[in-house]
Amino acid sequence: MLFYGTELSSRLMLGTAQYPSPAIMEDAFRRSGASVATVSLRREGGRGQGFWDIISGLGVHVLPNTAGCHSAKEAVTTARMAREMFETNWIKLEVIGHSDTLQPDPFGLLDAAETLSAERFEVFPYTTEDQVLAQRLLDAGCKVLMPWGAPIGSGLGLNNRHGLRMLRAAFPDVPMVIDAGIGMPSHAAEAMEMGFDAVLLNTAVAQAGDPAAMAQAFGQAIEAGRMARGADPMAPRDMAVPSTPVIGKAWL
Amino acid sequence: MIEVTIIGAGVAGLFAAHELARRGAQVRILDRNGAPGPHGCSWWAGGMLAPECEGATAEPVITRLGREAAEAWSRITPVTHRGTLVIALQRDRSELDRFARRTTGARRLDAQGIATLEPDLDHREGLFFPSEAHLDPRVALSDLLADLSSRGITVERSQTPPENLSGIVIDARGMEAPGLRGVRGEMVVIRTPEITLTRPVRLLHPRHPLYVVPRGDGRLMLGATQLESAARGAIRVRSLLELLSAAYALDPRLAEAELVETGADLRPAYPDNIPRVTRTGRILRLNGLFRHGFLLAPALARQAADLLLNDIKGELVHED
């Protein structure tokens, strides 16, 4: 599975906000093996070399995001600044539609995705599980989708399993990253078991009491979920099925 | 008698001067801007001496060394020993549990308990850290200067870098020194006759945490943003909105307060957000106090003095 032509060594993408210190953030990346770091330009885009030096020292792919943008126009401007700053065409496109739920604005998202794709950006759109929107984003030029698990920072896990399963089935060849709402490693493992290609998270690791240990747990869960998917899991059934044959057992 | 030249008249440099002088060293202080003022980040500090609360996110060494701050400052400036009150909005109650789990020394409070401590506040649940204290940073800096002045030490205006000075040099220039990461912080001061607080109050919030420090005369300091950005310049509109909205959520009457002052500056920090005494030959760098300037300046100064006067290497000491 390639993300805009790039093979990722790990299917964990980790955010870089809210850690107790950059040293702990570095440790979280090292122990989890995460292969992509998302960085917010809008909020933390100072001329501060120190923090960027630490991020580039992580040796992972940088995925700038447009977090905090509330309109297509704002997101496009932020994306252009990010491309200049990080010298990458990758952009995680977030257009927030509602400030309490932080759910994406589907109209602004599509609008911005069209503009940015035309400018040869490689867009990772933060979207819902809506299939129609997914198709429109693909039509706009997106080659990766990032459906949410649950609202950003909520830690609720996969809120709409049915919708996510339908989305996965509808676009089996499109790389999909579950982004937002992941609280526990089991949520991430489940997303991978369902056939999603990667998981992006931040708060669940950064706000844990021991962020580096939690990051490692996520790295392992994602690996476990991915391996399980590849191993073709059994289907659940209503009836018990004995794992050893009953016939032929000695009758007493 | 050992002679030391200190560069930087912020809280790190001035406290080091105080510590060394009282332990018998002969001290000079140089600063390119002279006495402390709005040009230095110490000016914009909150002044909370809250080692237990900081422990919710900081490394344990911050809590351990921060516990000596209140007593050390009491030798120099008025310190208010009334603890810290921590509250959360009803829908963020789980934040209180988490904060309690990650700190020590907290007492659970109900509405009655909160009202007893701060009659003007109406909240249902909280945590109380009775051992904590606070001070007014600008008064403290001025009292430090007065203490030094009584020992015959004044701040001389000078831009001479440490390498060009002879003898033992302490470089406490904060962001002016090389190799530090800037973490932007922004604050607001409001004034209201309607609400009196007698101790720092922290409002836990997953997105917009806030602390309020009483400064007397009806003034309340609201702080502080913490952005991984070394951009300078005045407070951003978004930050002001967030701080004031959080204050409004704490108590709607604060909407009627006067907006007295806003400020923004950079906190000098190392990657682990722990301050260091770094020795390179005859130069000692005291830096990286991050958001713990007033909390850790006494411990940093003590360890610098221990190293210079007694050759004791404390846990903040790094040899280059």
Coordinates of C-alpha atoms in Angstrom, one line a residue, chain A residues 18-24 26 42-52 54 68 74 99-102 207-209, chain B residues 57-59 91 95 98 102 180-181 186 206-207 225-232 236 238-239 242 270-273 290:
Chain A
Q18 CA 0.5 18.5 23.7
Y19 CA 3.5 16.4 24.9
P20 CA 4.9 17.3 28.3
S21 CA 8.2 18.0 26.5
P22 CA 9.9 17.6 23.1
A23 CA 12.2 15.0 24.7
I24 CA 9.2 12.9 25.7
E26 CA 11.0 12.1 20.7
R42 CA -1.7 27.3 12.1
R43 CA -1.1 27.2 15.8
E44 CA 2.6 26.7 16.2
G45 CA 4.0 28.2 13.1
G46 CA 6.5 30.5 14.6
R47 CA 9.9 31.2 13.3
G48 CA 11.2 29.0 16.1
Q49 CA 13.9 26.8 14.8
G50 CA 14.2 24.7 18.0
F51 CA 11.0 22.8 17.7
W52 CA 11.3 22.2 13.9
I54 CA 13.6 18.4 16.8
G68 CA -7.7 25.1 13.3
E74 CA -7.9 29.6 5.2
S99 CA -16.1 24.4 16.9
D100 CA -17.5 22.1 19.6
T101 CA -17.5 18.7 17.8
L102 CA -14.6 19.7 15.4
Q207 CA -1.9 13.1 27.2
A208 CA -1.2 9.7 28.7
G209 CA 0.6 9.6 32.0
Chain B
T57 CA 2.8 17.2 33.4
A58 CA 6.3 18.0 34.4
E59 CA 9.1 15.6 35.3
R91 CA -18.6 18.3 31.6
E95 CA -10.1 15.9 34.1
R98 CA -6.9 12.5 36.1
R102 CA -1.0 12.5 38.5
L180 CA 17.5 27.4 23.6
R181 CA 14.1 26.6 22.2
E186 CA 0.7 34.9 26.4
P206 CA -8.9 19.6 27.6
R207 CA -8.3 22.4 25.1
T225 CA -0.8 29.9 26.4
Q226 CA 2.1 27.5 25.6
L227 CA 2.9 27.4 21.9
E228 CA 5.8 25.6 20.3
S229 CA 6.7 28.8 18.5
A230 CA 9.5 31.3 18.8
A231 CA 7.4 34.0 17.1
R232 CA 7.5 37.3 19.0
R236 CA -2.7 36.8 19.2
R238 CA -7.1 33.6 19.1
S239 CA -5.1 33.4 22.4
E242 CA -9.3 31.5 24.5
Y270 CA 15.7 22.7 26.7
P271 CA 14.2 19.6 24.9
D272 CA 13.2 18.0 28.3
N273 CA 11.8 21.3 29.7
F290 CA 10.7 27.1 30.7

